[in-house]
Coordinates of C-alpha atoms in Angstrom, one line a residue:
Chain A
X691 CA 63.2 126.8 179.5
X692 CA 64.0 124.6 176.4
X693 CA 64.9 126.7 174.1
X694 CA 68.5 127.6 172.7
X695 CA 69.5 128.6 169.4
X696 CA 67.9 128.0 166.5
X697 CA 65.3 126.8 168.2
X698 CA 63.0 130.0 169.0
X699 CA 60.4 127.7 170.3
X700 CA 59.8 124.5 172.7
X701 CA 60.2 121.6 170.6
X702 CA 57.5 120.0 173.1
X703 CA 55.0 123.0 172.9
X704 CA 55.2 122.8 169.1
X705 CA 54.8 118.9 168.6
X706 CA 52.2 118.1 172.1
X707 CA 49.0 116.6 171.0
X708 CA 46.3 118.3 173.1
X709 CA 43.2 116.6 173.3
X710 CA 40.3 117.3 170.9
X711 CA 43.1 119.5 168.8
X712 CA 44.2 116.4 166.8
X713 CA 47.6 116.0 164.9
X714 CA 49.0 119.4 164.9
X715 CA 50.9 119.2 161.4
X716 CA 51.7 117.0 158.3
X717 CA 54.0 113.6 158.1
X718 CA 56.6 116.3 156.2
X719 CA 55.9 119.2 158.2
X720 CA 59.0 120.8 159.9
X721 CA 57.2 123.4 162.4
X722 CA 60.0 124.1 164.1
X723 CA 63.7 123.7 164.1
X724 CA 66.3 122.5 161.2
X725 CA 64.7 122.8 157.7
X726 CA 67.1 120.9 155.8
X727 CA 69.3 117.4 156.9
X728 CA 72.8 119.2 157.3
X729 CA 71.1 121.7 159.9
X730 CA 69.3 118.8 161.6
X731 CA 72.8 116.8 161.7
X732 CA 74.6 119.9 162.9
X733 CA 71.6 120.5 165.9
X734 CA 71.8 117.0 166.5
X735 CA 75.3 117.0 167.3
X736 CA 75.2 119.9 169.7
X737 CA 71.9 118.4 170.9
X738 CA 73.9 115.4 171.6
X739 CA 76.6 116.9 173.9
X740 CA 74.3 118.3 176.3
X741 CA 72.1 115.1 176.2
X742 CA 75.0 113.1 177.3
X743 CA 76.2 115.2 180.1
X744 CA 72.6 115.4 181.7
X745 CA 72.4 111.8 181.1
X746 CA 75.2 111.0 183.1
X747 CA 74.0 113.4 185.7
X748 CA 70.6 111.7 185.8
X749 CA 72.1 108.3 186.2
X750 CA 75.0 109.3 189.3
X751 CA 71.5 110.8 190.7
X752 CA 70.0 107.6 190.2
X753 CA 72.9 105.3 191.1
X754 CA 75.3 106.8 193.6
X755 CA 73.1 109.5 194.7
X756 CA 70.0 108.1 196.1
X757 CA 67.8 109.8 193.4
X758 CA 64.8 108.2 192.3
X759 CA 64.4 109.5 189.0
X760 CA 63.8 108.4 185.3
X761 CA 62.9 109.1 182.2
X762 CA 60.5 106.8 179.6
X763 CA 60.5 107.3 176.2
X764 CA 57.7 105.1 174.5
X765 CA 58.1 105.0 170.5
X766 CA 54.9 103.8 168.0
X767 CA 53.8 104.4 164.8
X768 CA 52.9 102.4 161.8
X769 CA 55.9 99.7 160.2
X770 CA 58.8 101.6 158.6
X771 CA 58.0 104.6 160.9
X772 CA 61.3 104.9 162.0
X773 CA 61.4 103.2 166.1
X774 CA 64.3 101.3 165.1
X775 CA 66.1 104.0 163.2
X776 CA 65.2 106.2 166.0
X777 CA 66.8 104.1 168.6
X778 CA 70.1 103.9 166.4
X779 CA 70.4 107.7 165.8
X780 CA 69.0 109.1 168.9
X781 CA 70.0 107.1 172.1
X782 CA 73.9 106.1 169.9
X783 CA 74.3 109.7 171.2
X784 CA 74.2 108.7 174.6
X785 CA 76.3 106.3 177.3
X786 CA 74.5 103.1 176.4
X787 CA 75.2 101.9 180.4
X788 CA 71.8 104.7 181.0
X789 CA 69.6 103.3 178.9
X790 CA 67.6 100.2 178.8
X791 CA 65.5 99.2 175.4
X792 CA 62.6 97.1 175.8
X793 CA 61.0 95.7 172.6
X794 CA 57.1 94.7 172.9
X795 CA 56.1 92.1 170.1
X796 CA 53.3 90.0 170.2
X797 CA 52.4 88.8 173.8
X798 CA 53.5 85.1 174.6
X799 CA 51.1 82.9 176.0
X800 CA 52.5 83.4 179.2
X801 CA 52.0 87.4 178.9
X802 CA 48.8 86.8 177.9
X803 CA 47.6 85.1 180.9
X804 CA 48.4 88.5 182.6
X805 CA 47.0 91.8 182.7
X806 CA 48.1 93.4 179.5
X807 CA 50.6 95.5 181.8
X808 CA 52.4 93.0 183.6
X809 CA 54.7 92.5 180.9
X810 CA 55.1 96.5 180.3
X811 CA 56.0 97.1 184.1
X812 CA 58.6 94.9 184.3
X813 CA 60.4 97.1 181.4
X814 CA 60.0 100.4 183.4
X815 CA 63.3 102.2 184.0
X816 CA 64.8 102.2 187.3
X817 CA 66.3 105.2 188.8
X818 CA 68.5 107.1 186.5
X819 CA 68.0 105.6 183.6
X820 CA 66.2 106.0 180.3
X821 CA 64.1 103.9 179.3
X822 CA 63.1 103.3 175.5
X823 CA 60.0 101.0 174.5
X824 CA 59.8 100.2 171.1
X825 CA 55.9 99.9 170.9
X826 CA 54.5 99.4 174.0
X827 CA 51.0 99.1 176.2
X828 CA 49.6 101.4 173.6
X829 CA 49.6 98.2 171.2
X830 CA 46.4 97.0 173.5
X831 CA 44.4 99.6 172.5
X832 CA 46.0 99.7 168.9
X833 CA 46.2 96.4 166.8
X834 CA 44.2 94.7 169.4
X835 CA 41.4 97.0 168.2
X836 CA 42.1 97.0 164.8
X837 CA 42.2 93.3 164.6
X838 CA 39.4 93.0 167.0
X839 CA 41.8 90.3 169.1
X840 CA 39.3 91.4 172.2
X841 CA 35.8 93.0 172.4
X842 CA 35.4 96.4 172.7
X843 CA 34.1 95.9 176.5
X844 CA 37.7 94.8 177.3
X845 CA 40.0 97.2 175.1
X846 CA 37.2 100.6 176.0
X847 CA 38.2 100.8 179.6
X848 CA 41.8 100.5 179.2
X849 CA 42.3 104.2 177.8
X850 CA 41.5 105.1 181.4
X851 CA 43.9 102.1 182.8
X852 CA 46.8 103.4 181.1
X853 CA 46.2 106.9 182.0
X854 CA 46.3 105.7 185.5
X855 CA 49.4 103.4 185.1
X856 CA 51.3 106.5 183.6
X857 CA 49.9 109.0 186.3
X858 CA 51.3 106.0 189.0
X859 CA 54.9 106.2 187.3
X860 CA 55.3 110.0 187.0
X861 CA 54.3 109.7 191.1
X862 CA 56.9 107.1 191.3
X863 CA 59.7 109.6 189.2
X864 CA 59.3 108.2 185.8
X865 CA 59.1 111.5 183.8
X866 CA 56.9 109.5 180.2
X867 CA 57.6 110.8 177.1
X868 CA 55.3 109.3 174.4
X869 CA 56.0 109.7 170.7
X870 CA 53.9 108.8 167.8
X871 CA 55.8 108.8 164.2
X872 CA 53.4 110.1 162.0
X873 CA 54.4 108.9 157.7
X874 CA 52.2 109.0 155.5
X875 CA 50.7 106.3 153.5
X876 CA 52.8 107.7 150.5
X877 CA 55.9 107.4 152.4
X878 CA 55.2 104.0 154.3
X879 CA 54.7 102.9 150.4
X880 CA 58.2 104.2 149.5
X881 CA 60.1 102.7 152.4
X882 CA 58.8 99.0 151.6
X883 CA 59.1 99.2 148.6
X884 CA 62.9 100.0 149.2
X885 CA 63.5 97.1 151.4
X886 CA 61.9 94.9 148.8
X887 CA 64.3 96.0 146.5
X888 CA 67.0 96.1 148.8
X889 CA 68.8 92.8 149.3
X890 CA 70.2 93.9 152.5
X891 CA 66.6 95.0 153.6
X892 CA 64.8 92.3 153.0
X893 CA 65.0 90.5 156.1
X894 CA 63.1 93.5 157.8
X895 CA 60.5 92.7 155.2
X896 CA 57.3 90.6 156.4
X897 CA 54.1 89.7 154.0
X898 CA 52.0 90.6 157.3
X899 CA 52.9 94.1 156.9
X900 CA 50.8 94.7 153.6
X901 CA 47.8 93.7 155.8
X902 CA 48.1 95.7 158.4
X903 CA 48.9 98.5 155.8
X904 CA 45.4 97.7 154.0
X905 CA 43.7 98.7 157.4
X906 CA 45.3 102.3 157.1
X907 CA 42.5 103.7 158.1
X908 CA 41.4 101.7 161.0
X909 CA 44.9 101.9 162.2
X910 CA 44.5 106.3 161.7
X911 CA 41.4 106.3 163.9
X912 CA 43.1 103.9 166.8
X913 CA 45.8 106.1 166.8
X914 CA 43.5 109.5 166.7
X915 CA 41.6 108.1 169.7
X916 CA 45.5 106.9 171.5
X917 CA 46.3 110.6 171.1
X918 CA 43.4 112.4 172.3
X919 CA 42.4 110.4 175.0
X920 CA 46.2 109.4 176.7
X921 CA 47.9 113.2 176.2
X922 CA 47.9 113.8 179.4
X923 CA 49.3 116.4 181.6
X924 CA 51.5 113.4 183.4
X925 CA 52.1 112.0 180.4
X926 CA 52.0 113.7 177.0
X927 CA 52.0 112.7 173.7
X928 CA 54.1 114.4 170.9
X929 CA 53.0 114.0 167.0
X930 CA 56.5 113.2 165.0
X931 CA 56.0 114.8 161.7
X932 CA 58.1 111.4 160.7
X933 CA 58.5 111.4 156.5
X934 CA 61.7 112.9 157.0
X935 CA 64.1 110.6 158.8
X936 CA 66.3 113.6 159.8
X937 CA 63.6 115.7 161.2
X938 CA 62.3 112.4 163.9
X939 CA 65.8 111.9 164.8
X940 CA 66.0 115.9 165.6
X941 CA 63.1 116.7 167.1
X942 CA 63.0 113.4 169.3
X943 CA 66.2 114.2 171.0
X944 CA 65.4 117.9 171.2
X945 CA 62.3 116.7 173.5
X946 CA 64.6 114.0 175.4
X947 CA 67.0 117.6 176.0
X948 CA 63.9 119.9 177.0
X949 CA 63.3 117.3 179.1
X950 CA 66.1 116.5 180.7
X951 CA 66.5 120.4 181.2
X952 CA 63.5 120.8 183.2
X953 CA 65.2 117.8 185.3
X954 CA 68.0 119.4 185.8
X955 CA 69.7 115.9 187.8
X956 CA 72.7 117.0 189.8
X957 CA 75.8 114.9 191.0
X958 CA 75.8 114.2 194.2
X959 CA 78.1 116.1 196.8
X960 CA 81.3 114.1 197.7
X961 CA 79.9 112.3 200.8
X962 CA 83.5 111.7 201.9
X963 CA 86.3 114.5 203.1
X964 CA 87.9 115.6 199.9
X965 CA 90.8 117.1 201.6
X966 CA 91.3 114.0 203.6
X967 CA 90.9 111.8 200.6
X968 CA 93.9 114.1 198.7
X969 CA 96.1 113.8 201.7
X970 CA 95.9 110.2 201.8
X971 CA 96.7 110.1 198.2
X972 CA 99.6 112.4 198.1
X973 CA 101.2 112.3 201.3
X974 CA 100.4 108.1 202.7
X975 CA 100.0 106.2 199.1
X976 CA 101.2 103.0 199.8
X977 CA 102.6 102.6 196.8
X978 CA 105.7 104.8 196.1
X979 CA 105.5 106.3 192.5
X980 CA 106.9 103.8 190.3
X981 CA 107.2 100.8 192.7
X982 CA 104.6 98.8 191.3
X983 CA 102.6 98.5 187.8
Chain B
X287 CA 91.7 86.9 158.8
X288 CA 91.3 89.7 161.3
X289 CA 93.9 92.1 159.5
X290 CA 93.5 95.3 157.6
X291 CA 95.3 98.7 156.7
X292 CA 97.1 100.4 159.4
X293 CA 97.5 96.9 161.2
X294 CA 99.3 94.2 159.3
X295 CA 99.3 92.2 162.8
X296 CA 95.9 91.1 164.4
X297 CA 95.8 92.6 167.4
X298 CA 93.8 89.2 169.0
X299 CA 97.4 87.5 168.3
X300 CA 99.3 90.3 169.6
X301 CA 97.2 90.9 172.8
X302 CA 96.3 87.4 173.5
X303 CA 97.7 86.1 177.0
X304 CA 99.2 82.3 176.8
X305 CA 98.9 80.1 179.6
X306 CA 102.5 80.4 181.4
X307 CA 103.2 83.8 179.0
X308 CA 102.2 86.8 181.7
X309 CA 101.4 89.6 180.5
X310 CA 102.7 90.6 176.9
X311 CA 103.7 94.2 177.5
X312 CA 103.5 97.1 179.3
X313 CA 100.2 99.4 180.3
X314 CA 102.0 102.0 178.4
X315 CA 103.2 100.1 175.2
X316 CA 100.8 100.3 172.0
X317 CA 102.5 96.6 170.3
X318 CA 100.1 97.2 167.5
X319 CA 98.2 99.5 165.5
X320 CA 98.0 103.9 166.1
X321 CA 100.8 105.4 167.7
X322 CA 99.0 108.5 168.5
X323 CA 95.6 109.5 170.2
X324 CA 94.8 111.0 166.2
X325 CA 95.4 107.8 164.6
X326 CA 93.5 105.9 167.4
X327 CA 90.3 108.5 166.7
X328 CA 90.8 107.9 162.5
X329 CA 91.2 103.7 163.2
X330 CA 88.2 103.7 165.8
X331 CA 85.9 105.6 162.9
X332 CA 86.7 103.3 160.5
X333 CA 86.4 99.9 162.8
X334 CA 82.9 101.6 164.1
X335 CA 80.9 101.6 160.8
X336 CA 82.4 97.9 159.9
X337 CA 81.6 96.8 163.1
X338 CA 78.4 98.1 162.9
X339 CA 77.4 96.8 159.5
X340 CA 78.2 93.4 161.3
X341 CA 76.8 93.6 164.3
X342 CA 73.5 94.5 162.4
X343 CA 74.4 91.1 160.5
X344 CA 74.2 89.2 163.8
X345 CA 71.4 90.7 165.6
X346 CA 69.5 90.1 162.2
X347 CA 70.7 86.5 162.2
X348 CA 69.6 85.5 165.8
X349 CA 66.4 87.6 166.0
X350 CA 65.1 86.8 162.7
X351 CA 67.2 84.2 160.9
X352 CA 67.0 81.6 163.8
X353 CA 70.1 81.9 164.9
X354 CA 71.9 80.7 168.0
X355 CA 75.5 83.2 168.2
X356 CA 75.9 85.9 170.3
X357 CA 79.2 87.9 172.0
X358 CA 80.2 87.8 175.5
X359 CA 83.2 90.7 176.4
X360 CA 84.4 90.3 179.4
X361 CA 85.8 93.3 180.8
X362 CA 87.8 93.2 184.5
X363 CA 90.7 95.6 185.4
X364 CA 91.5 97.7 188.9
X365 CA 89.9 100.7 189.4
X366 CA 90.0 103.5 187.2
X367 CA 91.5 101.2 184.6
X368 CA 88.6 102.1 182.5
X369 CA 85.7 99.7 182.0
X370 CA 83.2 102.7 181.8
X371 CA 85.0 104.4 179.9
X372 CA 85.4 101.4 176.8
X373 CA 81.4 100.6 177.7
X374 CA 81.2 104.4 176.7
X375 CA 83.1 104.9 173.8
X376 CA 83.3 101.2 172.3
X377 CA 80.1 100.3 172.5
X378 CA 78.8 103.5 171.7
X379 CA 79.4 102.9 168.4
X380 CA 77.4 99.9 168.3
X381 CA 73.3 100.2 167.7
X382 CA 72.0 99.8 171.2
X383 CA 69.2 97.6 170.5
X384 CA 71.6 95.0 170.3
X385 CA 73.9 95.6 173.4
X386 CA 73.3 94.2 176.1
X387 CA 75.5 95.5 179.4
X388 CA 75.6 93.7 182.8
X389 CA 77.2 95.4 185.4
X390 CA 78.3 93.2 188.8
X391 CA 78.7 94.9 192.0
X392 CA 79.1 93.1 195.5
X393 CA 76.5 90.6 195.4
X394 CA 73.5 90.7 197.3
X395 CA 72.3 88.6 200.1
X396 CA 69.7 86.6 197.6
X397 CA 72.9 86.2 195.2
X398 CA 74.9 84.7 197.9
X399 CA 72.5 82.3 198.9
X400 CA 73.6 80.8 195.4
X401 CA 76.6 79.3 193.9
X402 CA 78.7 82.1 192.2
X403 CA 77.7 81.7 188.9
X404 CA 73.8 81.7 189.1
X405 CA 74.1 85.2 188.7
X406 CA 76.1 85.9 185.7
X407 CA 74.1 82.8 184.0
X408 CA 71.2 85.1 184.2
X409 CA 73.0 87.9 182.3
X410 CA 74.8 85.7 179.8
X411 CA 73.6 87.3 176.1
X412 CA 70.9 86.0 173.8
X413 CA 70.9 84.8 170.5
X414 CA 71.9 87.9 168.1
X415 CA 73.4 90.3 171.0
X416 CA 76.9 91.7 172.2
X417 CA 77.2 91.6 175.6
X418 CA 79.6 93.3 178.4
X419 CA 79.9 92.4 181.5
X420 CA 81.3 95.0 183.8
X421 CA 82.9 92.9 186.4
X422 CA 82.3 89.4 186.4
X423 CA 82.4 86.1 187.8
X424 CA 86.3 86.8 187.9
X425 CA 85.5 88.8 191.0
X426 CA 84.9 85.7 192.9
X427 CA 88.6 84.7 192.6
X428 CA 90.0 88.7 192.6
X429 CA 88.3 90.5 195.4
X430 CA 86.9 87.3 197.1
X431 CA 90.7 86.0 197.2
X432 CA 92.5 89.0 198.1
X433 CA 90.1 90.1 201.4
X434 CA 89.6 86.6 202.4
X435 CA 85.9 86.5 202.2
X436 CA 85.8 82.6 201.3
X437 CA 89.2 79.7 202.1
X438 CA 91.1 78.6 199.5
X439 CA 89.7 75.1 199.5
X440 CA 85.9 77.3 198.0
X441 CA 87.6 79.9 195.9
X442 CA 90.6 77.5 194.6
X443 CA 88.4 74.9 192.4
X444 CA 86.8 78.2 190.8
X445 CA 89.1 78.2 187.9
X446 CA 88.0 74.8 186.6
X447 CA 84.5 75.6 187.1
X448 CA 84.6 78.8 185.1
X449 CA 86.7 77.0 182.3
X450 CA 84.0 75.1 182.1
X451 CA 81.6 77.2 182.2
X452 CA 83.1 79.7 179.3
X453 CA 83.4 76.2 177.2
X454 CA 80.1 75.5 177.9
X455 CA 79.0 78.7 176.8
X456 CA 81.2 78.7 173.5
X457 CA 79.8 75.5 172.8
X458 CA 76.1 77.0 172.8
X459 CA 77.1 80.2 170.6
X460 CA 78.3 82.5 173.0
X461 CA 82.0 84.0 171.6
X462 CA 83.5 84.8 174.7
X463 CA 86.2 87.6 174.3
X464 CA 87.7 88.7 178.2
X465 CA 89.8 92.0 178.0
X466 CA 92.1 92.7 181.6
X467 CA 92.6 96.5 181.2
X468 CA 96.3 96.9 182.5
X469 CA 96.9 99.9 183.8
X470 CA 99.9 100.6 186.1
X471 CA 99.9 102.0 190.0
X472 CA 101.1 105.4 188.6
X473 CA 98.3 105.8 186.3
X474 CA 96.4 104.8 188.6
X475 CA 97.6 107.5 191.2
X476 CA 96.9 110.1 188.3
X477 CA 93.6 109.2 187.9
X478 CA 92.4 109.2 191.3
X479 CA 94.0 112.5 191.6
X480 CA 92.0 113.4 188.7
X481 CA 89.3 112.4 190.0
X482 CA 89.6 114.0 193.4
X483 CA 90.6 117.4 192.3
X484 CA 87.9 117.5 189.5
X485 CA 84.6 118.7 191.3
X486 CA 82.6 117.3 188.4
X487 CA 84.3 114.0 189.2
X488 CA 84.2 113.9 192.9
X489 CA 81.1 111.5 192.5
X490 CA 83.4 108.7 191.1
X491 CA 85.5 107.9 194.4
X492 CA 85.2 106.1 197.2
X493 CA 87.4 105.8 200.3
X494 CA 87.6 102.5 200.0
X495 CA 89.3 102.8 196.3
X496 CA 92.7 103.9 198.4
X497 CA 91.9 100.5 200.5
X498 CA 91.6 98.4 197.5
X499 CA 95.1 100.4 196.0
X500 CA 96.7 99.3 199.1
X501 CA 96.5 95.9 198.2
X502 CA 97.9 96.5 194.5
X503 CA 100.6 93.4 194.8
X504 CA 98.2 91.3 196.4
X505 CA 95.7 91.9 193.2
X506 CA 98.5 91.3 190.8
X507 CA 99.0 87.9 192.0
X508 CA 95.4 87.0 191.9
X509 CA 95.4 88.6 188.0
X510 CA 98.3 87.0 187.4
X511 CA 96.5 83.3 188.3
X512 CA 93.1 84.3 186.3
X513 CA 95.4 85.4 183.2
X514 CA 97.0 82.1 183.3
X515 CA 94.8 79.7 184.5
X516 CA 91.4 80.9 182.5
X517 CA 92.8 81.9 179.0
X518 CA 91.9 78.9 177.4
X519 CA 90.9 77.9 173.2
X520 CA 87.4 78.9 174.0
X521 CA 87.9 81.7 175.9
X522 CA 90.7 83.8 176.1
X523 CA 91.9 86.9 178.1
X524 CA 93.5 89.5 176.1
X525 CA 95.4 92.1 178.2
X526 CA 94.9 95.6 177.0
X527 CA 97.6 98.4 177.9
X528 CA 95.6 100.9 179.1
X529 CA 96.9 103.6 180.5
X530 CA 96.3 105.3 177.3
X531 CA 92.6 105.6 177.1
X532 CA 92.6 105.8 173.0
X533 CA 94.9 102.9 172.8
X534 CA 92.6 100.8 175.5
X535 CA 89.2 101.9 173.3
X536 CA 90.9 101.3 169.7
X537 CA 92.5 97.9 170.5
X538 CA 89.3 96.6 172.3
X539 CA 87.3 97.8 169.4
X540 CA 89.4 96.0 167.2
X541 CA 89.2 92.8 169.3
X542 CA 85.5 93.0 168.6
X543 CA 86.0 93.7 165.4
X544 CA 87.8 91.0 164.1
X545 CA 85.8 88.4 166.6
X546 CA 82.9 89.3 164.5
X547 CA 84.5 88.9 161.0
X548 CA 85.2 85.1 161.9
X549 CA 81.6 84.3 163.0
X550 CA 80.8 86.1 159.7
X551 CA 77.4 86.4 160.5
X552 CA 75.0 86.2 157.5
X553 CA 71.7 87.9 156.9
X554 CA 69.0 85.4 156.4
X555 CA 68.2 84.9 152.4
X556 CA 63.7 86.2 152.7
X557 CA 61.5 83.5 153.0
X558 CA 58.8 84.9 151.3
X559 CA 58.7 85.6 147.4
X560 CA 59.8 88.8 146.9
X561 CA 58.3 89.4 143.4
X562 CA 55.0 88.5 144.6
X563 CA 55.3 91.2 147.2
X564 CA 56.5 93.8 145.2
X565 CA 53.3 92.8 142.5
X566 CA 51.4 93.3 145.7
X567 CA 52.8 96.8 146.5
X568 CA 52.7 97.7 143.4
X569 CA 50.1 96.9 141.3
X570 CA 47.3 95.6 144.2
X571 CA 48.6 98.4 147.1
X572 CA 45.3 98.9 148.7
X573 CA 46.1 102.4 149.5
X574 CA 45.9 104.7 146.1
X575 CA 49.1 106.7 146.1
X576 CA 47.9 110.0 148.0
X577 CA 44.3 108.6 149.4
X578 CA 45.6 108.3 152.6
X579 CA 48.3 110.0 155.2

């Protein structure tokens, strides 16, 4: 189960945070899999193939067949961590009717009068599709923390909230899929200073992101507490050893294909008379060959 | 404007319906551009990373540069014509965050409660997206005209109302391109054979396709009327031959492409000072090189 070649191991066993066992590797590691870009690209490619053909099957499940299934991919890490370049390389390899994106930026007044997951369950996937957040409720217990936007007595208890929200959705057939990008500092460094000296980049540039780069280290032990407390068995969370762009794009869609596997959607059976259907086709078309069109 | 190697006409002017015109060719012809499925595949690389470098530019320009333009393609055509199939391999070559696809079935009793239209205002894209409607409002003068569902006297004042409702959208940003895949009865045949035959497509058909066949005159009429009474200035319908599936995807790929060269869109100039942020990275980065990650 979820594993093919080159890849001895589960991508998912390898990369699952397990609580109290902390980040299981380095921002550069590769653990398992492609060790340089033109094997990543090449796994990626074949990755890609079977990805889309269990996607379709996952969304006829969900769409023709009655299925209830889906599949929720949340992204976070630090800025320049790679969600949006994930989102490009990853889901571009699949049939972009599946798959719903949902970005979660700062919550608008109107959000904030809510719980902090109304906003996040209207963005879950509905049957057969795959959904993608690009940061997501884990930002309530992340720069809400950080930047002490609520007390602790507010932000404490929703660790256990969220478990309970995720445990709800993998009841309801949402299989969650949580992945942290892990850079370093060094690399975070690198990459802004890039789209500072990048004309192109610039727009993606903000001066807000050199504060919330100063509180590293807050931000290290939100995310260590994220990890250990929220890996769940419902709801796991894998550590993206993230420095190297082509080793998150590989080993994110090699967990979207071990999952997906275990899945294994199915297309419905005709519910119609095949035979009959043919007949009609072949021997009553109502349009001679070549008559109209 | 809109022309480069390989197609010394732009394929807008060549495909574009005109008011009185019909349809400009034949679901087999290929008027313009590759002559062959390999020249399609080489023309549909190269139109995919320029369209991509400007969609980027107008996602960029409405999320962060305060802009109002978006894309609206419009994509209507009988069944098995392929409007899956472009969503699949078009837009697939698009970065999903900015895609936005609506897909309009039979509407549901809440819809109907409505006038026609309150529906696809709701999907109508925002400010830096692309987005495709799968089916449209056009329904409500195709299928709602050729079964009868509503008289003449409520269907008949539609066009207006959707001219006016494409002008209004123009005139708030939204490029509205509309594509009619033409396909002809025989290829149509073909591909429900296909279909039929293929157990891995079985999923796809539905009894009532060979209904909806049976009235293939009757929905060339009501084409006919949409072609020529809703491609206006603002909002024209190009008709696509598609009964060759790498003509259909390379054409409506170009379509796109060259839409987007004339809104030009333009990433926004920073408004920060980028020397002062790159003194701040690198001479005041709170994070020593190597303390942290």
């Amino acid at each position: 189960m979820g594993k093919k070649q080159g890849t001895s191991t589960s991508v998912r066993d390898a990369l699952r945070v397990r609580p109290g066992g902390g980040i299981p590797h380095e921002p550069r590691d590769t653990p398992v899999g492609p060790k340089s870009k033109a094997q990543a690209a090449e796994g990626l490619a074949e990755t890609g193939a079977e990805l889309g053909r269990l996607q379709e099957a996952l969304w006829v499940e969900g769409t023709f067949g009655g299925g209830d299934r889906s599949v929720l991919l949340v992204l976070q890490g630090m800025d320049t961590s790679g969600k949006g370049g994930t989102i490009e390389h990853v889901f571009g390899l699949l049939n972009p009717q599946g798959v719903r994106i949902a970005s979660f930026k700062k919550p608008t007044p109107a959000e904030k009068r809510h719980d902090f997951l109304w906003r996040i369950r209207k963005q879950v996937p509905t049957a057969g599709l795959i959904g993608v957040f690009d940061r997501s409720h884990y930002e309530d217990v992340l720069v809400v923390r950080v930047d002490e936007l609520v007390p602790p007595a507010q932000w404490e208890p929703r660790f256990d909230q969220i478990n309970e929200f995720e445990a709800e959705l993998a009841e309801a057939g949402t299989t969650v899929v949580k992945c942290f990008l892990n850079i370093s500092a060094d690399e975070q460094r690198e990459r802004l200073l890039a789209r500072l000296e990048t004309p192109e980049k610039q727009w993606k540039h903000n001066p807000g992101d050199l504060d919330v780069r100063a509180k590293w280290t807050d931000y290290e032990q939100a995310y260590a507490d994220v990890l250990d407390r929220c890996s769940t068995e419902d709801a796991p969370w894998y550590a993206i050893p993230a420095d190297r762009k082509w080793y998150r794009n590989w080993s994110i869609a090699r967990i979207l294909l071990e999952t997906l596997r275990d899945l294994d959607p199915q297309l419905p059976a005709p519910d119609y008379d095949v035979a009959a259907e043919l007949k009609r086709l072949k021997e009553n078309d109502p349009l001679l060959a070549g008559e109209a069109g």
